[in-house]
XYZ file of C-alpha atoms in Angstrom:
749
model
C -25.910 2.655 28.922
C -28.735 1.449 31.218
C -30.791 -0.048 28.385
C -27.568 -1.843 27.168
C -26.675 -3.213 30.635
C -30.041 -4.910 30.836
C -29.256 -6.867 27.734
C -29.050 -10.699 28.455
C -25.956 -11.469 26.542
C -24.077 -8.637 28.359
C -25.398 -10.022 31.668
C -23.568 -13.315 31.093
C -20.506 -11.299 29.933
C -20.493 -9.249 33.166
C -20.511 -12.628 35.209
C -17.613 -13.834 33.021
C -16.788 -17.029 31.077
C -13.797 -19.482 30.720
C -12.844 -19.913 27.107
C -9.801 -21.324 25.359
C -7.447 -18.799 23.779
C -5.837 -20.375 20.746
C -2.402 -19.431 19.339
C -1.583 -22.546 17.205
C -2.438 -26.148 16.901
C -0.368 -26.858 20.060
C -1.032 -23.544 22.204
C -4.588 -23.697 23.540
C -4.949 -22.424 27.040
C -7.858 -21.629 29.259
C -8.483 -18.078 30.140
C -11.251 -16.463 32.215
C -12.879 -13.513 30.400
C -15.184 -10.838 31.686
C -16.665 -7.594 30.735
C -16.011 -4.581 33.225
C -18.899 -2.538 34.333
C -17.949 0.339 32.177
C -19.273 -1.749 29.167
C -15.927 -0.769 27.450
C -13.342 -3.006 28.760
C -12.782 -6.783 28.457
C -10.454 -8.298 31.283
C -9.067 -11.662 31.195
C -6.492 -13.761 33.081
C -5.159 -17.362 33.274
C -6.729 -19.623 35.797
C -3.511 -19.390 37.985
C -4.329 -16.859 40.762
C -0.876 -15.262 40.952
C -0.690 -14.498 37.165
C -1.120 -10.865 35.913
C -4.390 -10.048 34.032
C -4.773 -8.361 30.570
C -7.343 -5.994 29.287
C -8.529 -4.596 25.923
C -11.101 -1.990 24.912
C -14.117 -2.790 22.915
C -13.315 0.071 21.007
C -10.181 -1.406 19.671
C -12.235 -4.296 18.050
C -13.051 -3.878 14.458
C -15.117 -7.046 13.898
C -16.153 -10.341 15.304
C -15.899 -13.359 12.929
C -18.032 -16.373 13.714
C -16.792 -19.973 13.095
C -13.538 -21.074 11.556
C -12.682 -17.747 10.118
C -8.857 -17.429 10.730
C -5.941 -19.497 9.933
C -5.447 -20.471 13.583
C -9.021 -21.760 13.889
C -8.989 -23.257 10.523
C -5.866 -25.292 11.742
C -7.988 -26.733 14.672
C -11.258 -27.208 12.796
C -11.175 -31.014 13.438
C -10.991 -30.441 17.202
C -13.769 -27.762 17.930
C -16.954 -27.213 15.846
C -17.383 -23.770 14.179
C -20.464 -22.871 16.480
C -18.115 -22.621 19.441
C -15.520 -20.660 17.720
C -15.073 -16.908 17.028
C -12.201 -14.369 16.145
C -11.931 -10.900 17.570
C -10.106 -8.649 14.906
C -8.471 -5.712 16.182
C -7.751 -2.267 14.441
C -4.315 -1.385 13.217
C -1.721 -3.992 13.157
C -2.459 -5.967 16.401
C -2.910 -9.568 15.992
C -6.349 -11.403 16.075
C -7.599 -13.048 19.138
C -9.022 -16.559 18.577
C -11.237 -18.049 21.053
C -13.261 -21.247 21.719
C -16.156 -21.239 24.093
C -17.422 -24.240 26.068
C -20.780 -24.210 24.334
C -22.296 -22.781 21.159
C -24.696 -20.767 23.436
C -21.721 -19.134 25.218
C -20.119 -18.300 21.991
C -23.315 -16.663 20.739
C -23.576 -14.638 23.913
C -20.072 -13.175 23.359
C -20.356 -12.812 19.370
C -23.743 -10.797 19.985
C -22.687 -8.975 22.904
C -19.481 -7.636 21.530
C -21.294 -6.672 18.315
C -23.896 -4.767 20.263
C -21.141 -2.937 22.196
C -19.492 -1.997 18.959
C -22.624 -0.665 17.358
C -23.310 1.238 20.428
C -19.984 2.892 20.324
C -20.301 3.649 16.574
C -23.617 5.340 17.242
C -22.450 7.562 20.122
C -22.470 11.222 19.689
C -19.333 13.282 20.410
C -20.873 14.427 23.709
C -21.612 10.813 24.894
C -18.060 9.795 23.747
C -16.567 12.494 25.954
C -18.847 11.540 29.013
C -17.706 7.961 28.425
C -14.176 8.975 28.380
C -14.560 10.952 31.623
C -16.350 8.106 33.200
C -13.461 5.573 32.213
C -11.016 7.972 33.829
C -12.972 8.113 37.037
C -13.074 4.252 37.217
C -9.315 4.018 36.728
C -8.519 6.605 39.535
C -10.983 5.516 42.133
C -8.516 3.112 43.563
C -10.514 2.101 46.524
C -13.623 1.591 44.533
C -16.042 3.630 46.719
C -17.537 5.621 43.806
C -16.182 8.805 44.926
C -12.578 10.382 44.671
C -10.458 12.173 47.485
C -7.864 14.683 46.609
C -5.029 12.214 46.492
C -6.858 10.080 43.901
C -7.604 13.153 41.949
C -3.827 14.017 42.089
C -2.799 10.547 40.900
C -5.431 10.902 38.054
C -3.823 14.135 36.782
C -0.661 12.365 36.415
C -2.354 9.464 34.483
C -3.937 11.978 32.296
C -0.592 13.714 31.382
C -1.414 16.823 33.419
C 1.434 18.560 35.413
C -0.509 20.897 37.593
C 0.691 22.486 40.790
C -0.995 21.493 44.015
C -2.358 24.755 44.757
C -4.310 24.987 41.240
C -5.664 21.376 41.672
C -6.760 21.939 45.202
C -8.731 25.247 44.031
C -10.397 23.180 41.135
C -11.178 20.395 43.412
C -12.765 22.569 46.248
C -14.866 24.570 43.420
C -16.111 21.156 42.140
C -16.853 19.658 45.551
C -20.369 21.389 45.722
C -21.435 19.055 48.635
C -18.278 20.082 50.534
C -17.778 16.399 51.517
C -14.167 16.524 50.727
C -14.657 13.964 47.815
C -15.996 14.261 44.340
C -18.976 12.126 43.363
C -20.033 11.397 39.786
C -21.398 14.670 38.598
C -18.900 16.556 40.826
C -16.088 14.917 38.925
C -17.667 15.727 35.543
C -17.707 19.329 36.754
C -14.037 19.059 37.951
C -13.213 17.631 34.536
C -15.010 20.561 32.661
C -13.182 23.094 34.620
C -9.973 21.260 34.048
C -10.511 21.230 30.319
C -11.830 24.801 29.881
C -10.690 25.738 26.483
C -9.362 29.321 26.800
C -8.029 29.206 23.385
C -11.502 28.651 21.824
C -12.961 31.037 24.293
C -10.710 33.787 22.814
C -12.096 33.253 19.417
C -15.625 32.955 20.562
C -15.293 36.187 22.379
C -13.865 38.006 19.427
C -17.130 37.324 17.461
C -19.598 37.900 20.455
C -21.796 40.849 19.988
C -23.027 42.207 23.429
C -24.649 38.931 24.661
C -23.556 35.572 25.983
C -24.312 33.934 22.779
C -23.221 34.252 19.062
C -26.317 35.598 17.110
C -26.925 34.111 13.635
C -25.142 37.170 12.213
C -22.197 36.795 14.475
C -21.730 33.149 13.504
C -22.150 34.237 9.853
C -19.408 36.785 10.206
C -17.068 34.153 11.784
C -17.829 31.609 8.992
C -17.051 34.230 6.407
C -14.084 35.912 7.794
C -12.220 33.093 9.457
C -13.409 29.959 8.039
C -13.610 31.305 4.398
C -17.224 30.044 3.649
C -18.372 31.791 0.669
C -21.737 30.352 -0.541
C -24.917 29.418 1.322
C -23.435 30.678 4.560
C -26.741 31.364 6.071
C -27.930 27.834 5.464
C -24.711 26.578 6.727
C -24.750 28.623 10.022
C -28.435 27.326 10.688
C -27.297 23.893 10.067
C -24.475 24.054 12.404
C -26.727 25.463 15.175
C -29.314 22.675 14.516
C -26.601 20.039 14.660
C -24.264 21.240 17.435
C -26.089 23.564 19.823
C -27.004 21.621 22.925
C -29.265 24.408 24.450
C -32.831 24.442 23.224
C -33.273 28.060 24.091
C -30.248 29.052 21.991
C -31.714 26.883 19.077
C -34.994 28.464 19.244
C -33.273 31.831 19.028
C -31.045 30.825 16.323
C -27.916 31.429 18.279
C -24.907 29.530 19.506
C -23.630 29.254 22.971
C -19.956 28.590 23.754
C -20.651 24.826 24.380
C -22.241 24.647 20.810
C -19.294 26.638 19.236
C -16.853 24.123 20.905
C -18.845 21.109 19.687
C -18.799 22.424 16.139
C -15.069 23.150 16.062
C -14.442 19.616 17.421
C -16.722 17.857 14.984
C -16.113 16.701 11.301
C -17.179 20.083 10.237
C -14.791 21.701 12.260
C -11.879 19.398 11.184
C -8.924 20.274 8.967
C -10.166 17.676 6.539
C -12.841 18.969 4.155
C -15.841 16.669 4.840
C -17.054 16.748 1.262
C -13.688 15.409 0.036
C -13.917 12.533 2.525
C -16.895 11.258 0.355
C -16.479 9.800 -3.177
C -16.022 13.126 -5.197
C -13.816 12.569 -8.138
C -14.607 11.580 -11.725
C -14.163 7.702 -12.020
C -14.632 7.294 -15.671
C -11.076 7.998 -16.874
C -8.655 5.251 -18.055
C -7.095 3.249 -15.259
C -3.712 4.693 -15.765
C -4.998 8.226 -14.748
C -5.264 7.189 -11.107
C -2.934 6.576 -8.222
C -3.876 3.139 -6.945
C -3.400 2.003 -3.365
C -0.940 -0.943 -3.730
C 0.541 -3.391 -1.348
C 3.946 -5.346 -1.655
C 4.227 -8.985 -0.803
C 0.796 -8.746 0.763
C 1.092 -12.272 2.371
C 3.697 -11.230 4.909
C 2.746 -9.898 8.303
C 6.485 -9.232 9.280
C 9.809 -9.079 7.738
C 10.957 -10.515 4.201
C 13.263 -13.439 5.497
C 11.695 -15.201 8.333
C 8.312 -13.427 8.575
C 4.965 -15.146 8.968
C 2.960 -15.658 5.733
C -0.632 -15.247 6.162
C -4.018 -14.657 4.609
C -4.673 -12.060 7.112
C -2.304 -9.799 5.358
C -4.661 -9.846 2.323
C -7.670 -9.181 4.593
C -5.955 -6.271 6.415
C -4.751 -4.475 3.297
C -8.128 -4.956 1.438
C -10.159 -3.590 4.431
C -7.716 -0.607 4.315
C -8.866 0.101 0.773
C -5.776 -1.393 -0.955
C -6.510 -2.232 -4.635
C -3.461 -4.077 -5.917
C -2.214 -7.052 -3.801
C 0.635 -9.429 -4.541
C 1.264 -13.159 -4.525
C 4.496 -15.137 -5.195
C 3.475 -18.442 -6.423
C 5.653 -21.635 -6.163
C 5.048 -25.231 -6.687
C 3.580 -26.746 -3.736
C 2.893 -30.504 -2.384
C 0.207 -32.571 -4.078
C -0.098 -30.404 -7.117
C -1.310 -27.463 -4.963
C 0.614 -24.186 -5.508
C 1.868 -22.223 -2.565
C 2.455 -18.545 -1.685
C 5.702 -17.423 0.132
C 8.686 -15.329 -0.441
C 10.752 -17.733 -2.466
C 14.436 -18.833 -1.143
C 13.758 -17.428 2.263
C 12.440 -19.004 5.618
C 8.995 -17.176 5.448
C 6.138 -19.758 6.161
C 3.938 -20.857 3.302
C 0.094 -20.623 2.589
C -1.970 -22.162 -0.155
C -2.673 -20.075 -3.329
C -6.310 -21.203 -3.305
C -6.738 -19.841 0.259
C -5.537 -16.422 -0.799
C -7.932 -16.595 -3.855
C -10.905 -17.474 -1.434
C -10.112 -14.506 0.851
C -9.755 -12.200 -2.196
C -13.218 -13.360 -3.301
C -14.627 -12.622 0.161
C -12.932 -9.221 0.932
C -12.099 -7.609 -2.370
C -15.162 -5.395 -2.471
C -15.933 -4.722 1.395
C -14.232 -1.350 1.413
C -14.518 -0.325 -2.198
C -16.488 -1.353 -5.302
C -13.650 -0.503 -7.653
C -11.386 -3.091 -9.142
C -8.753 -5.135 -7.474
C -5.561 -5.962 -9.375
C -3.901 -9.303 -8.406
C -0.378 -9.027 -9.312
C 1.236 -12.501 -9.652
C 5.038 -13.311 -9.528
C 4.891 -16.774 -10.881
C 7.499 -19.380 -10.280
C 5.260 -22.377 -10.967
C 5.662 -25.262 -13.331
C 2.860 -25.290 -16.333
C 0.983 -28.098 -14.354
C 0.479 -26.053 -11.256
C -0.116 -22.864 -13.492
C -3.037 -24.796 -14.885
C -4.305 -25.495 -11.096
C -3.897 -21.720 -10.347
C -5.896 -20.822 -13.515
C -8.676 -23.358 -12.320
C -8.642 -21.820 -8.774
C -9.186 -18.223 -10.197
C -11.887 -19.115 -12.476
C -13.775 -21.488 -9.953
C -13.401 -19.481 -6.902
C -13.878 -16.055 -8.298
C -16.411 -16.819 -10.950
C -17.780 -13.613 -12.648
C -15.554 -11.381 -10.357
C -12.577 -12.438 -12.447
C -12.163 -10.375 -15.607
C -11.424 -12.911 -18.351
C -12.013 -10.959 -21.652
C -11.945 -7.357 -22.717
C -15.049 -5.206 -21.902
C -17.562 -5.027 -24.685
C -16.907 -2.329 -27.309
C -13.752 -1.061 -25.429
C -11.458 -3.397 -27.143
C -8.565 -1.645 -28.689
C -8.950 1.897 -27.695
C -7.477 2.241 -24.447
C -7.636 1.136 -20.711
C -11.169 0.939 -19.138
C -11.959 3.114 -16.168
C -12.338 2.102 -12.459
C -16.153 2.802 -13.107
C -16.202 0.280 -16.035
C -14.442 -2.254 -13.986
C -16.374 -2.004 -10.648
C -16.761 -5.292 -8.839
C -13.885 -6.983 -10.917
C -10.574 -8.656 -10.146
C -7.909 -8.156 -12.744
C -4.894 -10.418 -13.058
C -1.518 -8.869 -13.691
C 1.100 -11.234 -15.061
C 2.874 -12.741 -18.070
C 0.708 -13.092 -21.130
C 1.381 -15.055 -24.476
C 0.814 -12.730 -27.393
C -1.324 -9.663 -27.087
C -5.034 -8.781 -26.565
C -5.510 -8.400 -30.419
C -4.400 -11.965 -31.175
C -7.222 -13.412 -29.025
C -9.708 -10.989 -31.028
C -8.519 -12.169 -34.481
C -9.317 -15.780 -33.386
C -5.411 -16.541 -33.583
C -4.745 -19.461 -31.117
C -1.208 -20.061 -30.234
C 0.359 -23.367 -29.346
C -0.797 -24.047 -25.949
C 2.499 -24.513 -24.388
C 4.352 -21.904 -26.454
C 4.781 -19.256 -23.600
C 8.457 -18.740 -23.527
C 8.675 -15.826 -21.215
C 11.730 -14.881 -19.437
C 11.217 -13.864 -15.717
C 12.133 -10.206 -15.876
C 11.044 -9.199 -12.479
C 13.641 -11.464 -10.875
C 16.345 -9.992 -13.240
C 15.354 -6.531 -12.392
C 15.552 -7.264 -8.739
C 18.821 -8.918 -8.941
C 20.453 -6.398 -11.396
C 19.251 -3.492 -9.445
C 20.342 -4.403 -5.915
C 24.070 -4.447 -6.671
C 24.388 -8.058 -6.196
C 26.665 -7.844 -9.266
C 27.286 -11.576 -9.120
C 27.644 -12.514 -12.729
C 26.904 -16.139 -12.509
C 23.520 -15.411 -10.848
C 22.723 -12.723 -13.506
C 23.764 -15.140 -16.431
C 21.607 -18.019 -15.013
C 18.460 -15.893 -14.676
C 18.762 -14.237 -18.119
C 18.692 -17.767 -19.678
C 16.005 -19.252 -17.646
C 12.936 -19.096 -19.898
C 9.787 -19.960 -18.443
C 6.920 -21.773 -19.915
C 3.448 -20.282 -19.419
C 0.322 -22.135 -19.451
C -2.299 -20.920 -21.862
C -4.977 -21.238 -19.246
C -3.272 -18.706 -16.871
C -2.139 -16.604 -19.826
C -5.880 -16.218 -20.882
C -6.660 -14.807 -17.312
C -4.498 -11.784 -18.034
C -6.395 -9.091 -19.946
C -5.627 -5.418 -19.209
C -2.223 -5.816 -17.091
C 0.283 -7.636 -19.337
C 3.759 -7.570 -17.534
C 6.517 -6.561 -19.932
C 10.067 -5.741 -19.512
C 10.880 -1.995 -19.621
C 13.540 -1.014 -22.440
C 13.326 2.706 -22.582
C 10.809 5.553 -22.781
C 11.584 6.100 -26.615
C 11.007 2.416 -27.344
C 7.722 2.432 -25.215
C 6.352 5.433 -27.094
C 6.746 3.624 -30.389
C 6.015 -0.125 -29.495
C 4.006 -0.141 -26.238
C 0.441 -1.240 -26.095
C -1.857 0.401 -23.464
C -2.614 -2.753 -21.617
C 1.273 -3.459 -20.941
C 2.705 -2.745 -17.624
C 6.276 -2.637 -16.419
C 7.677 -2.839 -12.915
C 10.549 -0.897 -11.473
C 12.565 -1.271 -8.264
C 12.601 1.996 -6.344
C 16.201 2.834 -7.361
C 15.520 2.215 -11.114
C 12.486 4.384 -10.736
C 14.397 7.239 -8.988
C 17.174 6.963 -11.701
C 14.522 7.475 -14.462
C 12.830 10.303 -12.554
C 16.316 12.243 -12.297
C 17.219 11.565 -15.829
C 14.092 11.839 -17.703
C 11.042 12.978 -15.192
C 8.866 14.545 -17.941
C 9.331 11.375 -20.071
C 8.271 9.118 -17.124
C 5.209 11.400 -16.473
C 4.166 11.104 -20.148
C 4.726 7.274 -20.246
C 2.383 6.988 -17.155
C -0.168 9.014 -18.868
C -0.495 6.206 -21.376
C 0.058 3.092 -19.461
C 0.488 1.821 -16.043
C 3.747 1.472 -14.058
C 4.468 -0.518 -10.775
C 7.238 0.503 -8.316
C 8.237 -1.965 -5.713
C 10.783 -1.765 -2.637
C 14.478 -2.939 -3.298
C 15.325 -6.611 -2.383
C 17.683 -5.004 0.198
C 14.824 -4.092 2.327
C 14.603 -7.471 4.173
C 13.190 -5.815 7.245
C 10.026 -4.697 5.293
C 10.834 -1.006 5.590
C 9.433 1.306 2.951
C 10.708 3.878 0.347
C 9.233 7.285 0.024
C 6.180 6.836 -2.203
C 5.925 10.572 -2.804
C 8.717 10.491 -5.259
C 6.934 7.886 -7.355
C 3.583 9.689 -7.245
C 5.427 12.948 -8.331
C 6.357 11.030 -11.710
C 2.676 9.717 -12.097
C 3.417 6.120 -11.229
C 0.138 4.526 -10.250
C 0.993 1.239 -8.617
C 3.409 2.224 -5.913
C 3.634 -0.993 -3.772
C 4.510 -0.476 0.009
C 4.830 -3.077 2.842
C 1.353 -2.360 4.456
C 2.487 -4.225 7.661
C 5.179 -1.682 8.465
C 4.064 1.366 10.286
C 5.795 4.722 9.647
C 5.883 8.024 7.619
C 5.691 6.177 4.287
C 2.411 4.435 5.455
C 1.226 7.624 6.930
C 1.621 9.316 3.572
C -0.203 6.466 1.799
C -3.050 6.588 4.256
C -3.114 10.413 3.809
C -3.241 10.384 0.033
C -5.987 7.592 -0.067
C -8.079 8.942 2.811
C -10.026 11.221 0.381
C -12.581 10.169 -2.306
C -14.370 7.683 -0.035
C -11.324 5.652 0.800
C -11.884 3.899 -2.552
C -8.279 3.097 -3.260
C -8.261 5.232 -6.566
C -7.183 9.054 -6.720
C -7.319 10.888 -9.910
C -4.067 12.302 -10.985
C -3.807 16.108 -11.521
C -4.800 17.186 -15.064
C -1.303 18.097 -16.021
C -0.170 14.546 -15.390
C -3.007 13.127 -17.592
C -2.699 15.441 -20.563
C -0.302 13.998 -23.366
C 0.303 17.588 -24.636
C 1.933 18.867 -21.400
C 5.360 18.434 -20.177
C 5.366 18.339 -16.398
C 8.749 17.668 -14.877
C 8.621 17.083 -11.142
C 12.256 18.151 -10.809
C 11.397 21.480 -12.389
C 7.657 22.141 -11.902
C 7.370 25.719 -12.898
C 5.061 25.033 -16.040
C 2.319 27.014 -17.717
C -0.231 26.732 -15.151
C 2.170 27.544 -12.291
C 0.297 28.902 -9.253
C 2.424 28.784 -6.164
C 0.575 29.301 -2.734
C 1.571 30.433 0.690
C 0.455 28.102 3.546
C 0.655 29.620 7.008
C -0.278 27.323 9.966
C -0.569 28.817 13.557
C -0.357 25.814 15.893
C -2.356 27.205 18.748
C -2.903 24.174 21.330
C -3.018 20.374 21.923
C -5.575 18.442 23.685
C -5.199 15.320 25.925
C -2.265 13.912 23.940
C -1.554 10.243 24.855
C 1.220 9.286 27.225
C 4.207 7.743 25.585
C 6.114 6.386 28.539
C 4.404 4.045 30.847
C 6.785 4.948 33.569
C 4.634 6.433 36.422
C 4.642 10.046 36.750
C 6.345 10.923 33.489
C 4.694 13.637 31.625
C 5.485 14.421 27.932
C 7.210 17.713 26.542
C 5.185 17.992 23.335
C 6.244 19.828 20.145
C 4.489 19.909 16.788
C 6.312 19.278 13.389
C 4.540 20.155 10.186
C 5.967 18.352 7.081
C 5.303 19.049 3.443
C 5.711 16.007 1.184
C 5.556 16.876 -2.507
C 7.801 17.729 -5.502
C 11.251 18.214 -4.411
C 11.000 21.985 -4.342
C 8.076 21.629 -1.861
C 9.729 19.205 0.599
C 10.009 21.017 3.910
C 9.700 20.715 7.524
C 9.288 23.054 10.408
C 8.507 22.767 14.217
C 7.171 24.565 17.090
C 9.004 24.961 20.332
C 8.388 22.166 22.980
C 6.202 22.767 26.058
C 7.549 21.566 29.478
C 5.617 18.743 31.170
C 2.205 19.354 29.620
C 0.488 16.530 27.493
C -2.917 17.570 28.579
C -3.449 21.024 27.149
C -0.231 22.605 25.994
C -0.491 25.851 24.283
C 1.873 27.110 21.553
C 0.554 29.872 19.352
C 3.465 29.317 16.988
C 3.264 30.038 13.331
C 4.909 28.083 10.626
C 5.028 29.221 7.027
C 5.403 27.341 3.810
C 5.451 27.933 0.080
C 3.727 25.167 -1.962
C 4.710 25.192 -5.653
C 2.656 22.143 -6.781
C -0.418 22.122 -4.441
C -1.958 19.225 -6.435
C 0.646 16.786 -5.293
C 1.402 17.996 -1.838
C 0.533 16.195 1.393
C 0.732 17.894 4.809
C 1.694 15.698 7.699
C 1.344 16.892 11.294
C 3.377 15.103 13.827
C 3.561 15.510 17.673
C 6.544 14.200 19.392
C 7.903 14.144 22.958
C 10.963 16.257 23.188
C 14.113 14.566 24.605
C 17.354 16.531 24.565
C 19.501 13.478 25.132
C 17.984 10.854 22.675
C 15.565 10.670 19.781
C 12.075 12.118 20.327
C 9.347 9.788 21.090
C 6.500 9.594 18.461
C 3.121 10.701 20.146
C 0.649 11.018 17.170
C 0.209 12.204 13.567
C -2.190 13.068 11.011
C -1.544 13.248 7.239
C -3.804 14.776 4.678
C -3.761 16.033 0.864
C -3.012 19.723 0.724
C -6.107 20.028 -1.569
C -8.403 18.727 1.150
C -7.540 21.308 3.825
C -10.259 23.545 5.189
C -8.878 26.945 6.089
C -9.503 28.730 9.309
C -9.724 27.566 12.954
C -9.672 23.752 12.726
C -9.118 20.775 14.980
C -6.747 17.907 13.798
C -7.812 14.577 15.293
C -4.639 12.611 15.837
C -3.873 8.891 14.916
C -1.505 6.347 16.419
C 1.604 4.956 14.679
C -0.821 2.191 13.219
C -3.113 4.823 11.730
C -5.996 4.164 14.264
C -7.789 6.897 16.097
C -6.743 7.850 19.566
C -9.716 10.116 20.832
C -9.958 12.671 22.238
C -6.262 13.632 21.251
C -6.195 16.537 18.940
C -4.371 19.685 17.778
C -6.129 23.157 17.527
C -4.706 25.261 14.437
C -5.449 28.282 12.374
C -4.661 27.732 8.736
C -4.253 30.394 5.980
C -3.741 29.699 2.206
C -2.956 32.766 -0.028
C -1.942 33.077 -3.516
C 1.568 34.266 -4.202
C 1.298 35.330 -7.770
């Protein structure tokens, strides 16, 4: 940190700067911003002395954008030059902070300074992160700012940290840590106090079980532990040496090829000791299969940041979804002023944005998180004239990124693979004629596109608005399609779904049908195996019911169980459904494509999600011993309230696998609760199962409060003693909150 604090940009940030905080064309207020001494917190307040101040952590900032790179700053571009403007983008669903500095130099100081701090945080080891975390707590608790802590300050700190400790025990630790016997704790004494406080008895028990007759695990002890508990089979010697090299802090132990308790704890809290198999975090799947053989991370009405009726439409919705690895985004296009098509949720009060701005953002952000193709799903309500403008924007802005003709040599055999389509944007929409017509040189009359707008009918039909006049009117409305826009559609031609038999005989591989969630559920109930087969041949899209005006989500698992690839969720809405989506797509390099299990890709197999005991049926038993929790975040801001945590484990999979079980709750301990409760599950279709760990604050009178969660595919679980690093409601990490578990997976047959 010392080297950092000497940085000139940071020096001026410590002094502080007055900048304008901008919320809209009319809301532009001066705020005084300053970096705190911890190099982690930015503090700001209005110039009025009495007003409260706000803070945010540099750790919450995902990126700094320079210039007019947000809608708000674009709206005032005529007022402030780009070299004075910048935007802080936060993780999760928190809104941007748009700022205008008094001079270009000051803007640069903050831009470079914050970027340096972000880099520094990302390059910190675990040890340093923990020390930083301890240091932050020290600053929070040192109320009188004298750099030392008396016993009262320590007691208040324990409350802030979610620890309910009796006075006597706290005093004992305090006295042991106060080596200088000054009645206060200085820096290193506080670190010692913290280490005693966080002594991991649970991990020590495991460590001692494998200890020979010394203080350290020998290489052989460590190998025994890795084989017997962590179920490592191949190359155990190599792996054990790698762990010692990577996590053992003591040079002496490293020389002896041994591991101390500190090293053992570092290993168990590292990615290697995580429940998520690190080799599956990377890109590990075959990416050369046809597009319809993958689940594809997909967003619904991507332009909305809130609800479906009055919500704010924004290009930020696209940026956020694409950065989360989403590979199918949606636009609803309507005729706009001066011949420019606009995007918003038709017939509602949601605000409007220009189609060309969405396309620009798509061009800029499509391939930041993943190189694999992005599908732009267009719901088109524009006149032929404005459709031509849409086609022009797509072609001019996206250039080579837009796929405009079938890939060479892959014309009529089937869908290309994600690998074939790397770096390409595909348009999903109506098309005049088929792919073959274009190939045979047949050119239709340019205005001939009579296409009825089936998606609207589906939605109205489905959501029990059995109002015949509406249905009648929609069925009749035929829409003209411009040839230019039609030509931009290659492998994703939207068609109306008639039935599985009809599709089997008449459907083309490049056709895609959309289903509302209730239609999809009906097909799964009545013809699950048919649906799975249909999805082995072509793409299907499922979207939320029109009744979900609050942007809530349906359970995506039901749709994945039937092999539906494009399951469109409202990314802006946190909750169990987005946790499932994040969980499924957190493997395979976050690339937004997950290969479906073999039994869903094979045309000769009959897999029925409702009745999954097929030929390759191999049920497994999953046993999870929930041992302990570490430093769970506070839920209630109320002074002195401490959580009563319980852990629930949920299995999301085929109906037969859906299950949940909970531990008991622990009174008043969010800091280091210990359960040692074992939960048992049977998993019938492991390839489709997700496991979700949820921590809640037990409340006997009302609904439990959410504390944190972590969701992962069953196939990505590493057995043995593992830590689970919890995530917030928004899916962002909340270090150092974790659970410690022991996982066992055994065959039942």
